[in-house]
Amino acid sequence: MTNCTLKYWYEKLKEYGFSYPYKEYLVNFEYISAFKKNEIILVNNDVIPLSRHYKKEFNQKYNDFLQDML
């Protein structure tokens, strides 16, 4: 539990592979196992919604993350 906002944490963590897939979540790219049309499946099988609002930016950041891993 923290008193800080999600936006605060995003600013601290975005350079470490975190991004918004939905307004209530931050996701670490290292823990993504699959994508569906409007969902992200994490390695622990949790399903996170992927909103239309964040989808383009999220996909771009995830692709950049994958390129950096190569």
PDB file of N, CA, C and O in Angstrom:
ATOM      1  N   MET A   1       0.847  -1.165   0.000  1.00  0.00           N
ATOM      2  CA  MET A   1       0.000   0.000   0.000  1.00  0.00           C
ATOM      3  C   MET A   1       0.897   1.233   0.000  1.00  0.00           C
ATOM      4  O   MET A   1       1.934   1.258   0.640  1.00  0.00           O
ATOM      5  N   THR A   2       0.480   2.222  -0.748  1.00  0.00           N
ATOM      6  CA  THR A   2       1.250   3.456  -0.850  1.00  0.00           C
ATOM      7  C   THR A   2       0.314   4.653  -0.912  1.00  0.00           C
ATOM      8  O   THR A   2      -0.820   4.533  -1.358  1.00  0.00           O
ATOM      9  N   ASN A   3       0.800   5.779  -0.471  1.00  0.00           N
ATOM     10  CA  ASN A   3       0.022   7.010  -0.562  1.00  0.00           C
ATOM     11  C   ASN A   3       0.272   7.739  -1.879  1.00  0.00           C
ATOM     12  O   ASN A   3      -0.342   8.757  -2.145  1.00  0.00           O
ATOM     13  N   CYS A   4       1.178   7.234  -2.678  1.00  0.00           N
ATOM     14  CA  CYS A   4       1.538   7.867  -3.944  1.00  0.00           C
ATOM     15  C   CYS A   4       0.549   7.464  -5.041  1.00  0.00           C
ATOM     16  O   CYS A   4      -0.032   6.383  -5.012  1.00  0.00           O
ATOM     17  N   THR A   5       0.403   8.326  -6.020  1.00  0.00           N
ATOM     18  CA  THR A   5      -0.500   8.048  -7.133  1.00  0.00           C
ATOM     19  C   THR A   5       0.137   7.079  -8.127  1.00  0.00           C
ATOM     20  O   THR A   5       1.358   6.904  -8.147  1.00  0.00           O
ATOM     21  N   LEU A   6      -0.688   6.497  -8.952  1.00  0.00           N
ATOM     22  CA  LEU A   6      -0.188   5.613 -10.003  1.00  0.00           C
ATOM     23  C   LEU A   6       0.677   6.396 -10.985  1.00  0.00           C
ATOM     24  O   LEU A   6       1.692   5.886 -11.473  1.00  0.00           O
ATOM     25  N   LYS A   7       0.308   7.625 -11.236  1.00  0.00           N
ATOM     26  CA  LYS A   7       1.102   8.480 -12.120  1.00  0.00           C
ATOM     27  C   LYS A   7       2.504   8.691 -11.544  1.00  0.00           C
ATOM     28  O   LYS A   7       3.496   8.664 -12.272  1.00  0.00           O
ATOM     29  N   TYR A   8       2.605   8.885 -10.245  1.00  0.00           N
ATOM     30  CA  TYR A   8       3.907   9.024  -9.588  1.00  0.00           C
ATOM     31  C   TYR A   8       4.764   7.785  -9.856  1.00  0.00           C
ATOM     32  O   TYR A   8       5.933   7.892 -10.233  1.00  0.00           O
ATOM     33  N   TRP A   9       4.182   6.603  -9.642  1.00  0.00           N
ATOM     34  CA  TRP A   9       4.930   5.363  -9.846  1.00  0.00           C
ATOM     35  C   TRP A   9       5.296   5.156 -11.308  1.00  0.00           C
ATOM     36  O   TRP A   9       6.374   4.663 -11.624  1.00  0.00           O
ATOM     37  N   TYR A  10       4.392   5.540 -12.205  1.00  0.00           N
ATOM     38  CA  TYR A  10       4.706   5.435 -13.624  1.00  0.00           C
ATOM     39  C   TYR A  10       5.939   6.277 -13.973  1.00  0.00           C
ATOM     40  O   TYR A  10       6.832   5.803 -14.671  1.00  0.00           O
ATOM     41  N   GLU A  11       5.980   7.491 -13.473  1.00  0.00           N
ATOM     42  CA  GLU A  11       7.129   8.360 -13.741  1.00  0.00           C
ATOM     43  C   GLU A  11       8.418   7.758 -13.201  1.00  0.00           C
ATOM     44  O   GLU A  11       9.475   7.899 -13.816  1.00  0.00           O
ATOM     45  N   LYS A  12       8.370   7.081 -12.084  1.00  0.00           N
ATOM     46  CA  LYS A  12       9.545   6.448 -11.489  1.00  0.00           C
ATOM     47  C   LYS A  12       9.953   5.170 -12.229  1.00  0.00           C
ATOM     48  O   LYS A  12      11.131   4.834 -12.289  1.00  0.00           O
ATOM     49  N   LEU A  13       8.980   4.450 -12.794  1.00  0.00           N
ATOM     50  CA  LEU A  13       9.240   3.109 -13.326  1.00  0.00           C
ATOM     51  C   LEU A  13       9.233   2.980 -14.843  1.00  0.00           C
ATOM     52  O   LEU A  13       9.630   1.939 -15.368  1.00  0.00           O
ATOM     53  N   LYS A  14       8.799   4.006 -15.566  1.00  0.00           N
ATOM     54  CA  LYS A  14       8.654   3.861 -17.016  1.00  0.00           C
ATOM     55  C   LYS A  14       9.960   3.507 -17.721  1.00  0.00           C
ATOM     56  O   LYS A  14       9.956   2.779 -18.702  1.00  0.00           O
ATOM     57  N   GLU A  15      11.080   3.955 -17.217  1.00  0.00           N
ATOM     58  CA  GLU A  15      12.360   3.624 -17.845  1.00  0.00           C
ATOM     59  C   GLU A  15      12.799   2.186 -17.562  1.00  0.00           C
ATOM     60  O   GLU A  15      13.767   1.708 -18.128  1.00  0.00           O
ATOM     61  N   TYR A  16      12.059   1.491 -16.696  1.00  0.00           N
ATOM     62  CA  TYR A  16      12.369   0.102 -16.356  1.00  0.00           C
ATOM     63  C   TYR A  16      11.386  -0.886 -16.969  1.00  0.00           C
ATOM     64  O   TYR A  16      11.259  -2.017 -16.499  1.00  0.00           O
ATOM     65  N   GLY A  17      10.655  -0.463 -17.998  1.00  0.00           N
ATOM     66  CA  GLY A  17       9.779  -1.385 -18.706  1.00  0.00           C
ATOM     67  C   GLY A  17       8.369  -1.468 -18.158  1.00  0.00           C
ATOM     68  O   GLY A  17       7.734  -2.510 -18.269  1.00  0.00           O
ATOM     69  N   PHE A  18       7.868  -0.405 -17.585  1.00  0.00           N
ATOM     70  CA  PHE A  18       6.491  -0.362 -17.106  1.00  0.00           C
ATOM     71  C   PHE A  18       5.673   0.580 -17.974  1.00  0.00           C
ATOM     72  O   PHE A  18       6.185   1.591 -18.446  1.00  0.00           O
ATOM     73  N   SER A  19       4.394   0.248 -18.155  1.00  0.00           N
ATOM     74  CA  SER A  19       3.512   1.119 -18.920  1.00  0.00           C
ATOM     75  C   SER A  19       2.063   0.869 -18.520  1.00  0.00           C
ATOM     76  O   SER A  19       1.741  -0.135 -17.886  1.00  0.00           O
ATOM     77  N   TYR A  20       1.201   1.813 -18.903  1.00  0.00           N
ATOM     78  CA  TYR A  20      -0.232   1.709 -18.650  1.00  0.00           C
ATOM     79  C   TYR A  20      -0.922   0.928 -19.767  1.00  0.00           C
ATOM     80  O   TYR A  20      -0.908   1.365 -20.906  1.00  0.00           O
ATOM     81  N   PRO A  21      -1.565  -0.189 -19.466  1.00  0.00           N
ATOM     82  CA  PRO A  21      -2.443  -0.811 -20.443  1.00  0.00           C
ATOM     83  C   PRO A  21      -3.892  -0.364 -20.241  1.00  0.00           C
ATOM     84  O   PRO A  21      -4.729  -0.469 -21.118  1.00  0.00           O
ATOM     85  N   TYR A  22      -4.149   0.158 -19.054  1.00  0.00           N
ATOM     86  CA  TYR A  22      -5.487   0.552 -18.626  1.00  0.00           C
ATOM     87  C   TYR A  22      -5.294   1.547 -17.492  1.00  0.00           C
ATOM     88  O   TYR A  22      -4.267   1.493 -16.796  1.00  0.00           O
ATOM     89  N   LYS A  23      -6.219   2.436 -17.266  1.00  0.00           N
ATOM     90  CA  LYS A  23      -6.013   3.538 -16.326  1.00  0.00           C
ATOM     91  C   LYS A  23      -5.735   3.095 -14.886  1.00  0.00           C
ATOM     92  O   LYS A  23      -5.162   3.843 -14.125  1.00  0.00           O
ATOM     93  N   GLU A  24      -6.094   1.891 -14.510  1.00  0.00           N
ATOM     94  CA  GLU A  24      -5.932   1.427 -13.135  1.00  0.00           C
ATOM     95  C   GLU A  24      -4.732   0.502 -12.943  1.00  0.00           C
ATOM     96  O   GLU A  24      -4.540  -0.013 -11.833  1.00  0.00           O
ATOM     97  N   TYR A  25      -3.935   0.294 -13.990  1.00  0.00           N
ATOM     98  CA  TYR A  25      -2.857  -0.689 -13.921  1.00  0.00           C
ATOM     99  C   TYR A  25      -1.554  -0.136 -14.482  1.00  0.00           C
ATOM    100  O   TYR A  25      -1.557   0.632 -15.435  1.00  0.00           O
ATOM    101  N   LEU A  26      -0.461  -0.627 -13.900  1.00  0.00           N
ATOM    102  CA  LEU A  26       0.869  -0.509 -14.502  1.00  0.00           C
ATOM    103  C   LEU A  26       1.356  -1.929 -14.708  1.00  0.00           C
ATOM    104  O   LEU A  26       1.200  -2.767 -13.818  1.00  0.00           O
ATOM    105  N   VAL A  27       1.924  -2.204 -15.852  1.00  0.00           N
ATOM    106  CA  VAL A  27       2.388  -3.554 -16.155  1.00  0.00           C
ATOM    107  C   VAL A  27       3.881  -3.520 -16.465  1.00  0.00           C
ATOM    108  O   VAL A  27       4.356  -2.644 -17.187  1.00  0.00           O
ATOM    109  N   ASN A  28       4.588  -4.483 -15.915  1.00  0.00           N
ATOM    110  CA  ASN A  28       6.000  -4.680 -16.217  1.00  0.00           C
ATOM    111  C   ASN A  28       6.071  -5.582 -17.454  1.00  0.00           C
ATOM    112  O   ASN A  28       5.565  -6.701 -17.442  1.00  0.00           O
ATOM    113  N   PHE A  29       6.697  -5.091 -18.510  1.00  0.00           N
ATOM    114  CA  PHE A  29       6.763  -5.839 -19.770  1.00  0.00           C
ATOM    115  C   PHE A  29       7.392  -7.222 -19.615  1.00  0.00           C
ATOM    116  O   PHE A  29       7.062  -8.134 -20.353  1.00  0.00           O
ATOM    117  N   GLU A  30       8.278  -7.387 -18.655  1.00  0.00           N
ATOM    118  CA  GLU A  30       8.956  -8.676 -18.471  1.00  0.00           C
ATOM    119  C   GLU A  30       7.990  -9.781 -18.052  1.00  0.00           C
ATOM    120  O   GLU A  30       8.319 -10.958 -18.166  1.00  0.00           O
ATOM    121  N   TYR A  31       6.814  -9.412 -17.566  1.00  0.00           N
ATOM    122  CA  TYR A  31       5.868 -10.400 -17.057  1.00  0.00           C
ATOM    123  C   TYR A  31       4.683 -10.641 -17.982  1.00  0.00           C
ATOM    124  O   TYR A  31       3.709 -11.264 -17.596  1.00  0.00           O
ATOM    125  N   ILE A  32       4.773 -10.177 -19.208  1.00  0.00           N
ATOM    126  CA  ILE A  32       3.723 -10.429 -20.197  1.00  0.00           C
ATOM    127  C   ILE A  32       4.015 -11.752 -20.895  1.00  0.00           C
ATOM    128  O   ILE A  32       5.113 -11.979 -21.385  1.00  0.00           O
ATOM    129  N   SER A  33       2.999 -12.615 -20.934  1.00  0.00           N
ATOM    130  CA  SER A  33       3.190 -13.892 -21.631  1.00  0.00           C
ATOM    131  C   SER A  33       2.419 -13.938 -22.948  1.00  0.00           C
ATOM    132  O   SER A  33       2.803 -14.678 -23.850  1.00  0.00           O
ATOM    133  N   ALA A  34       1.326 -13.147 -23.074  1.00  0.00           N
ATOM    134  CA  ALA A  34       0.540 -13.178 -24.310  1.00  0.00           C
ATOM    135  C   ALA A  34      -0.364 -11.958 -24.391  1.00  0.00           C
ATOM    136  O   ALA A  34      -0.642 -11.307 -23.386  1.00  0.00           O
ATOM    137  N   PHE A  35      -0.795 -11.697 -25.633  1.00  0.00           N
ATOM    138  CA  PHE A  35      -1.773 -10.647 -25.903  1.00  0.00           C
ATOM    139  C   PHE A  35      -2.998 -11.282 -26.528  1.00  0.00           C
ATOM    140  O   PHE A  35      -2.893 -12.201 -27.326  1.00  0.00           O
ATOM    141  N   LYS A  36      -4.154 -10.771 -26.172  1.00  0.00           N
ATOM    142  CA  LYS A  36      -5.378 -11.056 -26.904  1.00  0.00           C
ATOM    143  C   LYS A  36      -5.837  -9.713 -27.454  1.00  0.00           C
ATOM    144  O   LYS A  36      -5.169  -8.707 -27.266  1.00  0.00           O
ATOM    145  N   LYS A  37      -6.964  -9.670 -28.088  1.00  0.00           N
ATOM    146  CA  LYS A  37      -7.404  -8.436 -28.742  1.00  0.00           C
ATOM    147  C   LYS A  37      -7.396  -7.236 -27.795  1.00  0.00           C
ATOM    148  O   LYS A  37      -6.825  -6.205 -28.101  1.00  0.00           O
ATOM    149  N   ASN A  38      -8.026  -7.355 -26.660  1.00  0.00           N
ATOM    150  CA  ASN A  38      -8.111  -6.248 -25.709  1.00  0.00           C
ATOM    151  C   ASN A  38      -7.686  -6.666 -24.305  1.00  0.00           C
ATOM    152  O   ASN A  38      -8.170  -6.111 -23.316  1.00  0.00           O
ATOM    153  N   GLU A  39      -6.775  -7.637 -24.236  1.00  0.00           N
ATOM    154  CA  GLU A  39      -6.314  -8.143 -22.941  1.00  0.00           C
ATOM    155  C   GLU A  39      -4.830  -8.483 -23.003  1.00  0.00           C
ATOM    156  O   GLU A  39      -4.302  -8.800 -24.057  1.00  0.00           O
ATOM    157  N   ILE A  40      -4.226  -8.432 -21.845  1.00  0.00           N
ATOM    158  CA  ILE A  40      -2.838  -8.852 -21.689  1.00  0.00           C
ATOM    159  C   ILE A  40      -2.842 -10.005 -20.685  1.00  0.00           C
ATOM    160  O   ILE A  40      -3.467  -9.903 -19.624  1.00  0.00           O
ATOM    161  N   ILE A  41      -2.164 -11.071 -21.016  1.00  0.00           N
ATOM    162  CA  ILE A  41      -2.045 -12.217 -20.122  1.00  0.00           C
ATOM    163  C   ILE A  41      -0.647 -12.165 -19.500  1.00  0.00           C
ATOM    164  O   ILE A  41       0.360 -12.108 -20.216  1.00  0.00           O
ATOM    165  N   LEU A  42      -0.600 -12.194 -18.185  1.00  0.00           N
ATOM    166  CA  LEU A  42       0.683 -12.168 -17.482  1.00  0.00           C
ATOM    167  C   LEU A  42       1.158 -13.594 -17.228  1.00  0.00           C
ATOM    168  O   LEU A  42       0.396 -14.550 -17.345  1.00  0.00           O
ATOM    169  N   VAL A  43       2.420 -13.740 -16.857  1.00  0.00           N
ATOM    170  CA  VAL A  43       2.987 -15.068 -16.652  1.00  0.00           C
ATOM    171  C   VAL A  43       2.294 -15.831 -15.528  1.00  0.00           C
ATOM    172  O   VAL A  43       2.319 -17.060 -15.514  1.00  0.00           O
ATOM    173  N   ASN A  44       1.651 -15.134 -14.601  1.00  0.00           N
ATOM    174  CA  ASN A  44       0.921 -15.810 -13.523  1.00  0.00           C
ATOM    175  C   ASN A  44      -0.545 -16.061 -13.904  1.00  0.00           C
ATOM    176  O   ASN A  44      -1.361 -16.398 -13.055  1.00  0.00           O
ATOM    177  N   ASN A  45      -0.867 -15.861 -15.192  1.00  0.00           N
ATOM    178  CA  ASN A  45      -2.196 -16.066 -15.771  1.00  0.00           C
ATOM    179  C   ASN A  45      -3.230 -15.003 -15.379  1.00  0.00           C
ATOM    180  O   ASN A  45      -4.407 -15.177 -15.671  1.00  0.00           O
ATOM    181  N   ASP A  46      -2.808 -13.934 -14.734  1.00  0.00           N
ATOM    182  CA  ASP A  46      -3.724 -12.813 -14.510  1.00  0.00           C
ATOM    183  C   ASP A  46      -4.015 -12.163 -15.860  1.00  0.00           C
ATOM    184  O   ASP A  46      -3.154 -12.107 -16.736  1.00  0.00           O
ATOM    185  N   VAL A  47      -5.235 -11.671 -16.004  1.00  0.00           N
ATOM    186  CA  VAL A  47      -5.653 -11.016 -17.234  1.00  0.00           C
ATOM    187  C   VAL A  47      -5.876  -9.534 -16.924  1.00  0.00           C
ATOM    188  O   VAL A  47      -6.627  -9.193 -16.018  1.00  0.00           O
ATOM    189  N   ILE A  48      -5.193  -8.673 -17.680  1.00  0.00           N
ATOM    190  CA  ILE A  48      -5.284  -7.233 -17.512  1.00  0.00           C
ATOM    191  C   ILE A  48      -5.950  -6.661 -18.765  1.00  0.00           C
ATOM    192  O   ILE A  48      -5.552  -6.993 -19.884  1.00  0.00           O
ATOM    193  N   PRO A  49      -6.941  -5.798 -18.597  1.00  0.00           N
ATOM    194  CA  PRO A  49      -7.561  -5.194 -19.786  1.00  0.00           C
ATOM    195  C   PRO A  49      -6.597  -4.247 -20.500  1.00  0.00           C
ATOM    196  O   PRO A  49      -5.745  -3.622 -19.866  1.00  0.00           O
ATOM    197  N   LEU A  50      -6.720  -4.178 -21.801  1.00  0.00           N
ATOM    198  CA  LEU A  50      -5.942  -3.252 -22.624  1.00  0.00           C
ATOM    199  C   LEU A  50      -6.935  -2.299 -23.279  1.00  0.00           C
ATOM    200  O   LEU A  50      -7.682  -2.690 -24.169  1.00  0.00           O
ATOM    201  N   SER A  51      -6.956  -1.071 -22.790  1.00  0.00           N
ATOM    202  CA  SER A  51      -7.954  -0.120 -23.281  1.00  0.00           C
ATOM    203  C   SER A  51      -7.568   0.441 -24.646  1.00  0.00           C
ATOM    204  O   SER A  51      -6.387   0.505 -24.998  1.00  0.00           O
ATOM    205  N   ARG A  52      -8.561   0.850 -25.394  1.00  0.00           N
ATOM    206  CA  ARG A  52      -8.315   1.468 -26.703  1.00  0.00           C
ATOM    207  C   ARG A  52      -7.511   2.750 -26.542  1.00  0.00           C
ATOM    208  O   ARG A  52      -6.711   3.086 -27.395  1.00  0.00           O
ATOM    209  N   HIS A  53      -7.733   3.449 -25.445  1.00  0.00           N
ATOM    210  CA  HIS A  53      -7.048   4.718 -25.193  1.00  0.00           C
ATOM    211  C   HIS A  53      -5.528   4.531 -25.071  1.00  0.00           C
ATOM    212  O   HIS A  53      -4.760   5.350 -25.554  1.00  0.00           O
ATOM    213  N   TYR A  54      -5.094   3.448 -24.430  1.00  0.00           N
ATOM    214  CA  TYR A  54      -3.669   3.212 -24.194  1.00  0.00           C
ATOM    215  C   TYR A  54      -3.035   2.225 -25.171  1.00  0.00           C
ATOM    216  O   TYR A  54      -1.818   2.051 -25.181  1.00  0.00           O
ATOM    217  N   LYS A  55      -3.837   1.563 -25.980  1.00  0.00           N
ATOM    218  CA  LYS A  55      -3.365   0.435 -26.791  1.00  0.00           C
ATOM    219  C   LYS A  55      -2.195   0.788 -27.721  1.00  0.00           C
ATOM    220  O   LYS A  55      -1.178   0.097 -27.726  1.00  0.00           O
ATOM    221  N   LYS A  56      -2.312   1.845 -28.492  1.00  0.00           N
ATOM    222  CA  LYS A  56      -1.261   2.192 -29.456  1.00  0.00           C
ATOM    223  C   LYS A  56       0.059   2.500 -28.746  1.00  0.00           C
ATOM    224  O   LYS A  56       1.111   1.969 -29.113  1.00  0.00           O
ATOM    225  N   GLU A  57       0.005   3.331 -27.724  1.00  0.00           N
ATOM    226  CA  GLU A  57       1.217   3.691 -26.990  1.00  0.00           C
ATOM    227  C   GLU A  57       1.805   2.482 -26.263  1.00  0.00           C
ATOM    228  O   GLU A  57       3.018   2.272 -26.268  1.00  0.00           O
ATOM    229  N   PHE A  58       0.943   1.669 -25.669  1.00  0.00           N
ATOM    230  CA  PHE A  58       1.402   0.481 -24.966  1.00  0.00           C
ATOM    231  C   PHE A  58       2.110  -0.476 -25.922  1.00  0.00           C
ATOM    232  O   PHE A  58       3.205  -0.960 -25.624  1.00  0.00           O
ATOM    233  N   ASN A  59       1.495  -0.729 -27.066  1.00  0.00           N
ATOM    234  CA  ASN A  59       2.104  -1.627 -28.054  1.00  0.00           C
ATOM    235  C   ASN A  59       3.453  -1.101 -28.542  1.00  0.00           C
ATOM    236  O   ASN A  59       4.405  -1.864 -28.703  1.00  0.00           O
ATOM    237  N   GLN A  60       3.539   0.198 -28.775  1.00  0.00           N
ATOM    238  CA  GLN A  60       4.800   0.789 -29.227  1.00  0.00           C
ATOM    239  C   GLN A  60       5.889   0.640 -28.160  1.00  0.00           C
ATOM    240  O   GLN A  60       7.011   0.247 -28.459  1.00  0.00           O
ATOM    241  N   LYS A  61       5.550   0.916 -26.925  1.00  0.00           N
ATOM    242  CA  LYS A  61       6.531   0.789 -25.843  1.00  0.00           C
ATOM    243  C   LYS A  61       6.942  -0.667 -25.640  1.00  0.00           C
ATOM    244  O   LYS A  61       8.102  -0.957 -25.378  1.00  0.00           O
ATOM    245  N   TYR A  62       5.986  -1.577 -25.783  1.00  0.00           N
ATOM    246  CA  TYR A  62       6.308  -2.997 -25.642  1.00  0.00           C
ATOM    247  C   TYR A  62       7.227  -3.459 -26.778  1.00  0.00           C
ATOM    248  O   TYR A  62       8.196  -4.176 -26.541  1.00  0.00           O
ATOM    249  N   ASN A  63       6.954  -3.024 -27.987  1.00  0.00           N
ATOM    250  CA  ASN A  63       7.827  -3.362 -29.122  1.00  0.00           C
ATOM    251  C   ASN A  63       9.233  -2.776 -28.935  1.00  0.00           C
ATOM    252  O   ASN A  63      10.223  -3.445 -29.231  1.00  0.00           O
ATOM    253  N   ASP A  64       9.311  -1.545 -28.436  1.00  0.00           N
ATOM    254  CA  ASP A  64      10.616  -0.942 -28.144  1.00  0.00           C
ATOM    255  C   ASP A  64      11.346  -1.746 -27.076  1.00  0.00           C
ATOM    256  O   ASP A  64      12.559  -1.966 -27.179  1.00  0.00           O
ATOM    257  N   PHE A  65      10.618  -2.182 -26.067  1.00  0.00           N
ATOM    258  CA  PHE A  65      11.203  -2.999 -25.004  1.00  0.00           C
ATOM    259  C   PHE A  65      11.767  -4.299 -25.583  1.00  0.00           C
ATOM    260  O   PHE A  65      12.887  -4.704 -25.247  1.00  0.00           O
ATOM    261  N   LEU A  66      11.002  -4.949 -26.449  1.00  0.00           N
ATOM    262  CA  LEU A  66      11.467  -6.200 -27.058  1.00  0.00           C
ATOM    263  C   LEU A  66      12.701  -5.971 -27.907  1.00  0.00           C
ATOM    264  O   LEU A  66      13.634  -6.789 -27.910  1.00  0.00           O
ATOM    265  N   GLN A  67      12.752  -4.871 -28.654  1.00  0.00           N
ATOM    266  CA  GLN A  67      13.918  -4.543 -29.475  1.00  0.00           C
ATOM    267  C   GLN A  67      15.151  -4.325 -28.597  1.00  0.00           C
ATOM    268  O   GLN A  67      16.239  -4.754 -28.957  1.00  0.00           O
ATOM    269  N   ASP A  68      14.968  -3.670 -27.488  1.00  0.00           N
ATOM    270  CA  ASP A  68      16.092  -3.431 -26.562  1.00  0.00           C
ATOM    271  C   ASP A  68      16.600  -4.721 -25.953  1.00  0.00           C
ATOM    272  O   ASP A  68      17.769  -4.811 -25.570  1.00  0.00           O
ATOM    273  N   MET A  69      15.735  -5.719 -25.852  1.00  0.00           N
ATOM    274  CA  MET A  69      16.129  -7.009 -25.257  1.00  0.00           C
ATOM    275  C   MET A  69      16.994  -7.824 -26.221  1.00  0.00           C
ATOM    276  O   MET A  69      17.720  -8.709 -25.792  1.00  0.00           O
ATOM    277  N   LEU A  70      16.934  -7.509 -27.523  1.00  0.00           N
ATOM    278  CA  LEU A  70      17.711  -8.269 -28.512  1.00  0.00           C
ATOM    279  C   LEU A  70      19.160  -7.910 -28.509  1.00  0.00           C
ATOM    280  O   LEU A  70      19.769  -7.099 -28.185  1.00  0.00           O
TER     281      LEU A  70
END
